[in-house]
PDB file of C-alpha atoms in Angstrom:
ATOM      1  CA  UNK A1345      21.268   7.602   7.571  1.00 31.00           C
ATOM      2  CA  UNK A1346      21.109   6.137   4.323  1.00 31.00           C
ATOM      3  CA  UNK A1347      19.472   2.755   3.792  1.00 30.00           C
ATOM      4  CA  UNK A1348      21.250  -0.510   1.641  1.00 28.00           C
ATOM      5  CA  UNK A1349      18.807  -2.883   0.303  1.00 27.00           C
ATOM      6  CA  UNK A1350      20.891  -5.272   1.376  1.00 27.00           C
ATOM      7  CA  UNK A1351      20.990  -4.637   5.113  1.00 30.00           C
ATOM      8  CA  UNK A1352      17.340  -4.570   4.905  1.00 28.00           C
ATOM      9  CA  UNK A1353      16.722  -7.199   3.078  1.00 31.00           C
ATOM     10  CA  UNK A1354      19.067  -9.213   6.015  1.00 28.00           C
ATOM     11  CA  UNK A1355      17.425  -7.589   8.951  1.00 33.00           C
ATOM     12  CA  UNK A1356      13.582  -8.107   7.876  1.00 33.00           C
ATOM     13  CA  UNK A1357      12.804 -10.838   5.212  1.00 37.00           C
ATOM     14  CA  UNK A1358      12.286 -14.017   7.937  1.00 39.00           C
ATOM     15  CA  UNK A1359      10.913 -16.957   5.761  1.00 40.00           C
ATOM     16  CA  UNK A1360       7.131 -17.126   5.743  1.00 46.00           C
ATOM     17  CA  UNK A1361       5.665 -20.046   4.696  1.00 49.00           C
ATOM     18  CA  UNK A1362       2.431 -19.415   2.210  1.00 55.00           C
ATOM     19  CA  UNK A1363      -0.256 -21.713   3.215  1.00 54.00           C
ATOM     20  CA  UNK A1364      -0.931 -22.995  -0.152  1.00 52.00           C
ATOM     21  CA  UNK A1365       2.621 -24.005  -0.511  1.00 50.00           C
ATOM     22  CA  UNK A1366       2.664 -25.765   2.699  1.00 48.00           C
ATOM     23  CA  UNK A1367       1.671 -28.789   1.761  1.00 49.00           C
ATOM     24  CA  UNK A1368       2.596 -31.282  -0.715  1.00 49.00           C
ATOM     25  CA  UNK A1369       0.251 -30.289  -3.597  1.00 57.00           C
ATOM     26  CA  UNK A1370       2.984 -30.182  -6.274  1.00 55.00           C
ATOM     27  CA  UNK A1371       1.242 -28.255  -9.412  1.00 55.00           C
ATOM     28  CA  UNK A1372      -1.815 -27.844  -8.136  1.00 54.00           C
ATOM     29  CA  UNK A1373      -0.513 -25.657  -5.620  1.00 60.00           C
ATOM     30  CA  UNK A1374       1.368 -23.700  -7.834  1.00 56.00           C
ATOM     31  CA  UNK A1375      -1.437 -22.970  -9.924  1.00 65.00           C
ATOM     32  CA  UNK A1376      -3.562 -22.043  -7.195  1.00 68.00           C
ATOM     33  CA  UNK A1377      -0.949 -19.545  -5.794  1.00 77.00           C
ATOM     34  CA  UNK A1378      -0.931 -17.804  -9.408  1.00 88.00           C
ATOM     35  CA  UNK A1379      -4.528 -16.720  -8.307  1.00 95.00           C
ATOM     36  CA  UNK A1380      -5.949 -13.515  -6.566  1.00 97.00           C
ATOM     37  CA  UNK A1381      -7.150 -14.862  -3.340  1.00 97.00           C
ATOM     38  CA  UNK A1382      -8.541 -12.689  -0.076  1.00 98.00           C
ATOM     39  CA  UNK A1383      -5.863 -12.452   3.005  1.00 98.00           C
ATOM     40  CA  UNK A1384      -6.768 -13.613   6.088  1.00 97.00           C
ATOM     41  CA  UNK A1385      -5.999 -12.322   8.963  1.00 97.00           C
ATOM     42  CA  UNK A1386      -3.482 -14.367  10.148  1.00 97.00           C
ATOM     43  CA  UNK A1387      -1.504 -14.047   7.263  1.00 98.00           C
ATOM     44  CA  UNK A1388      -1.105 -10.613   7.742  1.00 98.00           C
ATOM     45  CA  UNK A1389       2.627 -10.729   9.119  1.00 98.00           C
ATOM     46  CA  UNK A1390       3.917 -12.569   6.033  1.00 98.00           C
ATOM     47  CA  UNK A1391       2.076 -10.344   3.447  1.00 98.00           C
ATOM     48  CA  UNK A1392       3.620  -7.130   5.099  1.00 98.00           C
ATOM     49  CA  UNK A1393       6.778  -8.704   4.894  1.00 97.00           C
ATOM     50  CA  UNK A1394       6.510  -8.475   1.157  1.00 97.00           C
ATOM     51  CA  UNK A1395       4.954  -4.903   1.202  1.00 97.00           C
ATOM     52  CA  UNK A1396       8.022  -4.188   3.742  1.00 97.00           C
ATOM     53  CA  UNK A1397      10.415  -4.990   1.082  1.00 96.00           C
ATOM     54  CA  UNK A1398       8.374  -3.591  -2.116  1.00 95.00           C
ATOM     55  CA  UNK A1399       8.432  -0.201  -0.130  1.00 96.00           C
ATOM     56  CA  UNK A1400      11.643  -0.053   1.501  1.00 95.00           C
ATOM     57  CA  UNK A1401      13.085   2.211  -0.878  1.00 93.00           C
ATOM     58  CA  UNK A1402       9.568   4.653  -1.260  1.00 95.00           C
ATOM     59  CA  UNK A1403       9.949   7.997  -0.075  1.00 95.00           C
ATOM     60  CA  UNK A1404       6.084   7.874   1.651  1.00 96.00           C
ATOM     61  CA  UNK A1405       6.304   4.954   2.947  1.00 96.00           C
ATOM     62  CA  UNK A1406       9.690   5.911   5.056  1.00 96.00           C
ATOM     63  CA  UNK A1407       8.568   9.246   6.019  1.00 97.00           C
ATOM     64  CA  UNK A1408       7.648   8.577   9.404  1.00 97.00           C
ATOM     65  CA  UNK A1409      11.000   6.530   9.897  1.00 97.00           C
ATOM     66  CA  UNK A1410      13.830   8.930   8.116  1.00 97.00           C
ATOM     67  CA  UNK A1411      13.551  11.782  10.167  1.00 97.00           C
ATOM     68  CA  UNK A1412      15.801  14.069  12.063  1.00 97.00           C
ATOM     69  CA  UNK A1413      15.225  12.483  15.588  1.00 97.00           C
ATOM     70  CA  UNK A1414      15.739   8.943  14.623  1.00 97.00           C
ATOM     71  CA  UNK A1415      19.744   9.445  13.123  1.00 96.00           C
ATOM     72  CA  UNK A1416      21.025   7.870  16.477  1.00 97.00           C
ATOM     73  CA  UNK A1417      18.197   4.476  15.284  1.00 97.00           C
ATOM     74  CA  UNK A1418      20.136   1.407  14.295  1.00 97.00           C
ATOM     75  CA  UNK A1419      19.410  -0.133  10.985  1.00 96.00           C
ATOM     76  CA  UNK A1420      17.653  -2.514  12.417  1.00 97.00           C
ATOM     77  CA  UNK A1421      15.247  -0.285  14.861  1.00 97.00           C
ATOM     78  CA  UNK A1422      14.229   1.634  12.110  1.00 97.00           C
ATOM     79  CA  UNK A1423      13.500  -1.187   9.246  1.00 97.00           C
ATOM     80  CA  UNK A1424      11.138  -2.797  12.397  1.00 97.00           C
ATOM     81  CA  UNK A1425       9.324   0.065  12.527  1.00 97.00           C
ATOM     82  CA  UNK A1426       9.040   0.430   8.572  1.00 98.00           C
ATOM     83  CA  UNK A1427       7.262  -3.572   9.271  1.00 98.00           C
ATOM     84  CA  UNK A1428       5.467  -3.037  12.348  1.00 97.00           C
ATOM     85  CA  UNK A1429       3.743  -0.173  10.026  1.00 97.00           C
ATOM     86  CA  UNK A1430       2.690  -2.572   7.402  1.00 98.00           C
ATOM     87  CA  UNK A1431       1.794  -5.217   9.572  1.00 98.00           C
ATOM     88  CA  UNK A1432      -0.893  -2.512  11.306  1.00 97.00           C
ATOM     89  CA  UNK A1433      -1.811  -1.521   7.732  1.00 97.00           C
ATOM     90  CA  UNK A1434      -2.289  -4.875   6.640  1.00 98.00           C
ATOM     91  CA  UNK A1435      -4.190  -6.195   9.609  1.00 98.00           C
ATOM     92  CA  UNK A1436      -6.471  -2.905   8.908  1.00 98.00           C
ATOM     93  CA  UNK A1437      -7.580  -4.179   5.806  1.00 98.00           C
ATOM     94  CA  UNK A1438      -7.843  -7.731   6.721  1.00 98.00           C
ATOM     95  CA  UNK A1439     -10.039  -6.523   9.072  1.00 97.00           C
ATOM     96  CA  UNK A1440     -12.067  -4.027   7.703  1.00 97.00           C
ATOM     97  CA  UNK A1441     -11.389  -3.750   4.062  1.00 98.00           C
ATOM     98  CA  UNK A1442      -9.986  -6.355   1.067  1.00 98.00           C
ATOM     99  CA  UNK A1443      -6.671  -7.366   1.226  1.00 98.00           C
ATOM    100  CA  UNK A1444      -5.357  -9.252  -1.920  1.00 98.00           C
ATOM    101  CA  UNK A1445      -2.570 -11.583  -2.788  1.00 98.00           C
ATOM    102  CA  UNK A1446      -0.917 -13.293  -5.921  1.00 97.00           C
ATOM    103  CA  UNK A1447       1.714 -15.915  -6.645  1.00 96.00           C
ATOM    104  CA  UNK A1448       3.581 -17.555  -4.373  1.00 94.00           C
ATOM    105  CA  UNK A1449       4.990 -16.827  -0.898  1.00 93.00           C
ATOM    106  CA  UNK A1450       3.081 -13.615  -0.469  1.00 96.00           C
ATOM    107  CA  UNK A1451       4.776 -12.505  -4.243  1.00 97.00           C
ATOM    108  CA  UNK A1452       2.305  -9.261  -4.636  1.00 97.00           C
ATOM    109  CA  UNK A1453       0.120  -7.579  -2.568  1.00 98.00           C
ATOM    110  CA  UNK A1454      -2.569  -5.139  -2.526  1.00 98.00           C
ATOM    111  CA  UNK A1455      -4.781  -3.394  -0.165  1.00 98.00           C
ATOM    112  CA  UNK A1456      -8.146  -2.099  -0.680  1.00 98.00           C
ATOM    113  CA  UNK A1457     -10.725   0.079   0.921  1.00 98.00           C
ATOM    114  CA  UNK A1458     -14.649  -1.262  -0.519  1.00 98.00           C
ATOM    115  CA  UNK A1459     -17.170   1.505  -0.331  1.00 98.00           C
ATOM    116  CA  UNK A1460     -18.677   2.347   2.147  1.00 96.00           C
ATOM    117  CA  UNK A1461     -15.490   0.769   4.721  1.00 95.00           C
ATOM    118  CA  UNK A1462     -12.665   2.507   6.167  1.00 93.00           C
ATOM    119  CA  UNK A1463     -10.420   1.359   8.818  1.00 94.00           C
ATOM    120  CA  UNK A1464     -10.591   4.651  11.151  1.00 91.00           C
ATOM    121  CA  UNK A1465     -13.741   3.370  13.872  1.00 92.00           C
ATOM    122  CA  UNK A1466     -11.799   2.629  17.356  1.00 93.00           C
ATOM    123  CA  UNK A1467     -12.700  -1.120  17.405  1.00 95.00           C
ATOM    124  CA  UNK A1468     -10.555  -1.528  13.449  1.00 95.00           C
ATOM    125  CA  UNK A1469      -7.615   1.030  15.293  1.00 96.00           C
ATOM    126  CA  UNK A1470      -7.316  -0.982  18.431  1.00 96.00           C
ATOM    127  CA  UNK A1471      -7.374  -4.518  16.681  1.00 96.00           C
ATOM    128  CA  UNK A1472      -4.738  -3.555  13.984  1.00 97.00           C
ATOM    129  CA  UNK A1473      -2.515  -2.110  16.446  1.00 96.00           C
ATOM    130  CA  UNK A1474      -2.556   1.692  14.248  1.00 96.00           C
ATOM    131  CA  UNK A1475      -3.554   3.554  17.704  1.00 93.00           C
ATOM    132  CA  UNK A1476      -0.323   1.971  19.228  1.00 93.00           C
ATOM    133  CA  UNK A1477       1.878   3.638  16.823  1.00 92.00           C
ATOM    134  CA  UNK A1478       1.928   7.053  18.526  1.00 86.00           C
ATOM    135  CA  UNK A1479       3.929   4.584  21.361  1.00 91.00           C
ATOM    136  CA  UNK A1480       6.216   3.530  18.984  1.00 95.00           C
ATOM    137  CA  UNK A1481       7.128   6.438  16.008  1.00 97.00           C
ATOM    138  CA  UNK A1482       9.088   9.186  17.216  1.00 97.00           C
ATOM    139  CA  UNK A1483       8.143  12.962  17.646  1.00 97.00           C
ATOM    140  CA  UNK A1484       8.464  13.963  14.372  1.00 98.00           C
ATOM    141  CA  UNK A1485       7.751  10.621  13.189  1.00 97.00           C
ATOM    142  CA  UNK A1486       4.215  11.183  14.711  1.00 97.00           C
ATOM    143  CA  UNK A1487       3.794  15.018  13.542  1.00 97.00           C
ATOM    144  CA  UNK A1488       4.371  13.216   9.835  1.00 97.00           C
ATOM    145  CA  UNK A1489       2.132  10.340  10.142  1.00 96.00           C
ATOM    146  CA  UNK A1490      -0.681  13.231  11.478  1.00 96.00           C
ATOM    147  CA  UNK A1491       0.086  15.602   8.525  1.00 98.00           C
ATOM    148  CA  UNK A1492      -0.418  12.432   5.703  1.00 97.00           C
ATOM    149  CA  UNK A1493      -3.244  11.168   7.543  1.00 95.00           C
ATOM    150  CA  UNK A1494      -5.143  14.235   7.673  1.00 97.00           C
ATOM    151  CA  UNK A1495      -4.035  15.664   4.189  1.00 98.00           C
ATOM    152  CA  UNK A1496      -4.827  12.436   2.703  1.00 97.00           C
ATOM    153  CA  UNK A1497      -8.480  12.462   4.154  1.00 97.00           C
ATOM    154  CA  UNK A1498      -8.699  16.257   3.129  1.00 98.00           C
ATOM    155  CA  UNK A1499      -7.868  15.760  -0.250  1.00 98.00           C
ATOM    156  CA  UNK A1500     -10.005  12.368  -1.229  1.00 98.00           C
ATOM    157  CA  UNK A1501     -12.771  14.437   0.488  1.00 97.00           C
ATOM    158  CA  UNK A1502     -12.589  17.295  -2.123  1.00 98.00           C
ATOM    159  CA  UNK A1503     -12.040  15.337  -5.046  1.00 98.00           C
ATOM    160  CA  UNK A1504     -14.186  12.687  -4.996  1.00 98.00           C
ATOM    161  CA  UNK A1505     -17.090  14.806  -2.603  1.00 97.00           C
ATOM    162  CA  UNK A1506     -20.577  12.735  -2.820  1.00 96.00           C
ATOM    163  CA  UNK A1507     -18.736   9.582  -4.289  1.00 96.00           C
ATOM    164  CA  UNK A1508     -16.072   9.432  -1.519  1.00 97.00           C
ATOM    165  CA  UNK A1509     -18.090   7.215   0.425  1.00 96.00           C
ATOM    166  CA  UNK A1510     -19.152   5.050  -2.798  1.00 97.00           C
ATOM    167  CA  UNK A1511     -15.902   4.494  -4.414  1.00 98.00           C
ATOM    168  CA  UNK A1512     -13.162   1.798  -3.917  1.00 98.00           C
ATOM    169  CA  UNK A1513      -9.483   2.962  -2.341  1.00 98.00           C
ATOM    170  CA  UNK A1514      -6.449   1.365  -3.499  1.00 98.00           C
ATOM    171  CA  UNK A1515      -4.336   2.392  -0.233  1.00 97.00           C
ATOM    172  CA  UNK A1516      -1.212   0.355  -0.793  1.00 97.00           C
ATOM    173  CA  UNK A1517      -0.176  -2.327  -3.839  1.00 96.00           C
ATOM    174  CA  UNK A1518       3.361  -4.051  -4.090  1.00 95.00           C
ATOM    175  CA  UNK A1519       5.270  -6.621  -5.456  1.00 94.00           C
ATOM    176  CA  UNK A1520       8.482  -8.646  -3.653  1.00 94.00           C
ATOM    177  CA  UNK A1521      11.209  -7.605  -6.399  1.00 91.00           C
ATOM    178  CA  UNK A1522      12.307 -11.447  -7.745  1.00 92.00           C
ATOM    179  CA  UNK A1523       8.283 -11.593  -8.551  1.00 92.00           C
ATOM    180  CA  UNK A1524       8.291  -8.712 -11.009  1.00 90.00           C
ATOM    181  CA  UNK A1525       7.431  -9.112 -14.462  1.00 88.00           C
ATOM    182  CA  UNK A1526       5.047 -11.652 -14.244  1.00 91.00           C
ATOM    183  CA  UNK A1527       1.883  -9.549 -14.231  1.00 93.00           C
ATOM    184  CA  UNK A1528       0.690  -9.823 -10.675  1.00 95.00           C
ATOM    185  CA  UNK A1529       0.095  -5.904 -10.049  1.00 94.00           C
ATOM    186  CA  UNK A1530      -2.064  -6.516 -13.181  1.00 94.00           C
ATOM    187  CA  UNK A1531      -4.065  -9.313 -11.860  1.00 96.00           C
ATOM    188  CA  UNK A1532      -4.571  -7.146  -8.406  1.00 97.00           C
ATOM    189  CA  UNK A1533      -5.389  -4.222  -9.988  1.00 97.00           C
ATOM    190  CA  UNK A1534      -8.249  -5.982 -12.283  1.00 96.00           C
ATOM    191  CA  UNK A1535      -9.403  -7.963  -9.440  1.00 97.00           C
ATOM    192  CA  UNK A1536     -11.594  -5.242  -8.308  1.00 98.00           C
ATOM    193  CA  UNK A1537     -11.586  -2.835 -11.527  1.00 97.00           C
ATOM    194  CA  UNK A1538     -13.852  -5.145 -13.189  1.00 96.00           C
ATOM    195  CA  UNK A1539     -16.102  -5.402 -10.063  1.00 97.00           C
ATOM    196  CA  UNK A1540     -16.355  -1.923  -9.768  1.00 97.00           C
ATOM    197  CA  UNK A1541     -17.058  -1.219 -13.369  1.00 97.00           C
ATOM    198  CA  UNK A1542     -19.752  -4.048 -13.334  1.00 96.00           C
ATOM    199  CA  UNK A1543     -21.258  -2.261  -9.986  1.00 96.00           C
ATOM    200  CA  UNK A1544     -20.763   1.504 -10.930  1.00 97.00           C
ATOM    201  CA  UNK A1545     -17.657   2.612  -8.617  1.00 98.00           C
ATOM    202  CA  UNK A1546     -15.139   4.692  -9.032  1.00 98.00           C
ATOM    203  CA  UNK A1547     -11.767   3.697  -8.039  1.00 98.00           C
ATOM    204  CA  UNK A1548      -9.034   6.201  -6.183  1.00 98.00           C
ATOM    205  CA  UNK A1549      -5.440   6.454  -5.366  1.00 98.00           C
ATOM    206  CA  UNK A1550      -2.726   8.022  -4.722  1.00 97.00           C
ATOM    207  CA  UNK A1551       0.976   6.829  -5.827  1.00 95.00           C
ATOM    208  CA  UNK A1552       4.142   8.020  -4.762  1.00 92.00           C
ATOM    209  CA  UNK A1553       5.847   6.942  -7.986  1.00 90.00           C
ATOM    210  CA  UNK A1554       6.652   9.078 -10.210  1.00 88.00           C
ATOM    211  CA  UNK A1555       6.316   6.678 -12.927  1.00 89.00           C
ATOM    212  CA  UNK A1556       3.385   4.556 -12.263  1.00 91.00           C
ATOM    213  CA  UNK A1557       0.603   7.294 -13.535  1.00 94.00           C
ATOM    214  CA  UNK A1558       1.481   6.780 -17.047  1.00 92.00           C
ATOM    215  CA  UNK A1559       1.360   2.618 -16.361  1.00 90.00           C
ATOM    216  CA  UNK A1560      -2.423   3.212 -14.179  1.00 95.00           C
ATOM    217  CA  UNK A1561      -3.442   5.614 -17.035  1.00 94.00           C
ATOM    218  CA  UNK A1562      -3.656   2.478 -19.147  1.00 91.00           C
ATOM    219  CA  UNK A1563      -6.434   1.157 -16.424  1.00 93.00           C
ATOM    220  CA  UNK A1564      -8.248   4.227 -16.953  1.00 95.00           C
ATOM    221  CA  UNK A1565      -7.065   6.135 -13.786  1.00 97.00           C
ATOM    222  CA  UNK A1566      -7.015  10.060 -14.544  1.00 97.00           C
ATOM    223  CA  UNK A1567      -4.506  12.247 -12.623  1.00 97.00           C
ATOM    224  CA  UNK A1568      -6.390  14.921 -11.405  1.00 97.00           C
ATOM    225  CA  UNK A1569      -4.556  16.064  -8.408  1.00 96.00           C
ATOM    226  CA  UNK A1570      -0.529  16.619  -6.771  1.00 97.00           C
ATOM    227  CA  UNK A1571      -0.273  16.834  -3.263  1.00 98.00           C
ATOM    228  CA  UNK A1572       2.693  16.905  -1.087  1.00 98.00           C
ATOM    229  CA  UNK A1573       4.442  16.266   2.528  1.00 98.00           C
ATOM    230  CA  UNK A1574       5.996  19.433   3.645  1.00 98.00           C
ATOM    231  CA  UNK A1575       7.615  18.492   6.484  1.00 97.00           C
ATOM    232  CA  UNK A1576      10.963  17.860   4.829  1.00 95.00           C
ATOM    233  CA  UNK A1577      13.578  19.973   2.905  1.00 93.00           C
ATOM    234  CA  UNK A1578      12.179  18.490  -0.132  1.00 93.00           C
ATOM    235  CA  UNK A1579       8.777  17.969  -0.612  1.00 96.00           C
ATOM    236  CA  UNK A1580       6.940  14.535  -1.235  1.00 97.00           C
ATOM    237  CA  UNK A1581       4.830  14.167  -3.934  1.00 97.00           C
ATOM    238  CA  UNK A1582       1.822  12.450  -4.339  1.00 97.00           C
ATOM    239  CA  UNK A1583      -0.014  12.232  -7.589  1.00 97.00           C
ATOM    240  CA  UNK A1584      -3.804  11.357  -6.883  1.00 98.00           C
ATOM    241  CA  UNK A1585      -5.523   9.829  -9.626  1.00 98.00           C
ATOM    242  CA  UNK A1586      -9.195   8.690  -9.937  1.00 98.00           C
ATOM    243  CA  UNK A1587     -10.921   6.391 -12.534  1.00 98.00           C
ATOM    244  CA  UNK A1588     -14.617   6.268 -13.713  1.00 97.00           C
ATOM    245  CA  UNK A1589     -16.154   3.148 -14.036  1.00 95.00           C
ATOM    246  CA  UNK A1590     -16.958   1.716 -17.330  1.00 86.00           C
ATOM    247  CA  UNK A1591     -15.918  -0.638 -20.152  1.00 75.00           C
ATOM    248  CA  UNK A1592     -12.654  -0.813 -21.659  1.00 63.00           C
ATOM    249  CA  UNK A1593      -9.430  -2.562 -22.118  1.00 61.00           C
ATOM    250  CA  UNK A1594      -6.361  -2.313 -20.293  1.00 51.00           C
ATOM    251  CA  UNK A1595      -3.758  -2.476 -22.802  1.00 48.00           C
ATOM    252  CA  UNK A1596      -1.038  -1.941 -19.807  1.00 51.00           C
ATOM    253  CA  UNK A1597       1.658  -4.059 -18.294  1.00 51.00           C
ATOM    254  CA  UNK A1598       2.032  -2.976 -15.284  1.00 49.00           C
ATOM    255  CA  UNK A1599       4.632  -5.306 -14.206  1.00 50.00           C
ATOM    256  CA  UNK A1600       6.825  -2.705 -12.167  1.00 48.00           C
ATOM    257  CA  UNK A1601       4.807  -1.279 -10.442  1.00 50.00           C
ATOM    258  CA  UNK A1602       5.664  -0.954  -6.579  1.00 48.00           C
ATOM    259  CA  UNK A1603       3.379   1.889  -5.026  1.00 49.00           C
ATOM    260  CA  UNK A1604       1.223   3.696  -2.303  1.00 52.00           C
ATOM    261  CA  UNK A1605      -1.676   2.232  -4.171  1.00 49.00           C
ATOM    262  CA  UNK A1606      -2.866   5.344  -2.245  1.00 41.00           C
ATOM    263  CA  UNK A1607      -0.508   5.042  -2.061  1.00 38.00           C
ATOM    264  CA  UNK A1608      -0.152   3.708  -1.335  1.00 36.00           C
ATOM    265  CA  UNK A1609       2.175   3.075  -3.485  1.00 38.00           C
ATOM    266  CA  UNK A1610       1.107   4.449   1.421  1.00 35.00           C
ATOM    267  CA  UNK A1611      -2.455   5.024   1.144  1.00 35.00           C
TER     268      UNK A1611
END
């Protein structure tokens, strides 16, 4: 059943009010919201709501919603469970990772993984709601979600070996579509580039994109890898790229760019 970015934009976006815009602050506010700032954890809700939205068209981020046992889903069932993914995801890194947003309302946001963190222990699965999603995705929405999982794991195992544990993840980065072109992915991206050149860390992802590895190129990410999600007619590709720390300028303007920061655009 094909999806219109209109009907999803009606069934999901609910109004969420940014904290720093809640209050009578005038330009102040403003200015502050055109800063990076660390999610809490009770914002989580509202910042997958704009991941929800930069993602609802991404081939990843829908493959454990499209498939052939949820045709008879209404619109509606199956753009909740497209949230109810991101709000897990979200909650995952609020609680065990860095979770990053820019401009107002929730306008961009990224999620990443520090080194040294992931979000698999039990305690990080329970909290964020992830080991509830077997419950809620169907059959073959589960056999996909354990197929990306595990292949994901696999494959940042054998590229990055010793450094996987020492390197920082981008799993998922977005921006709401009326908030593009202002440089936010930029800003999110640099956030923790800088700190990891400064500290010695290599940085990962994977993007579902097809045109973002030319745009993270400019940061200094390398491609090194394609993998893909078989579990479909046609395959999904995901381009994994890496980038060694060290200075240099970023001569990009990544102002597009909507992807499994892994993915993310997924990971």
């Amino acid at each position: 059943m094909a999806k219109t970015k209109s009907a999803i934009a009606t069934l999901s976006m609910p109004k969420m009010a940014d904290p720093l815009l809640s209050t009578s602050g005038g330009a102040t506010d403003l200015a502050q919201a055109e800063q990076v700032r660390v999610l809490s954890r009770d914002e989580h809700e509202a910042a997958a709501a704009s991941l929800a939205e930069a993602f609802a068209d991404d081939e990843v981020a829908m493959y454990f919603v499209n498939t052939p046992d949820t045709e008879t889903w209404s619109e509606e069932k199956r753009w909740g469970m497209h949230l109810k993914i991101m709000r897990c995801i979200v909650l995952a890194h609020c609680i065990s990772g860095l979770a990053l947003t820019v401009g107002p309302n929730y306008a961009a946001v990224a999620l990443w993984m520090p080194p040294g963190k992931n979000m698999d222990d039990n305690d990080t699965m329970k909290d964020s709601g992830l080991l509830e999603l077997e419950k809620r995705l169907s059959t073959e929405g589960n056999c996909r979600f354990e197929e990306f999982i595990t292949l994901l794991h696999k494959t940042k195992t054998k590229v990055l070996g010793e450094k996987d544990d020492d390197s920082w993840y981008l799993v998922y980065i977005g921006t709401r579509n009326e908030a593009r072109k202002r440089g936010y992915a930029r800003m999110l991206i640099e956030y923790v580039t800088r700190q990891a050149d400064a500290e010695g860390h290599t940085c990962y992802l994977e993007s579902s994109n097809q045109k973002n590895p030319a745009i993270y190129e400019r940061f200094g990410f390398t491609m090194v890898e394609q993998i893909h999600l078989k579990r479909t007619c046609k395959w999904v590709d995901l381009d994994i790229m890496v980038r060694k720390p060290g200075p240099r300028e970023s001569s990009c303007d990544p102002r597009n760019i909507a992807h499994h920061g892994q993915t993310a655009e997924t990971a």
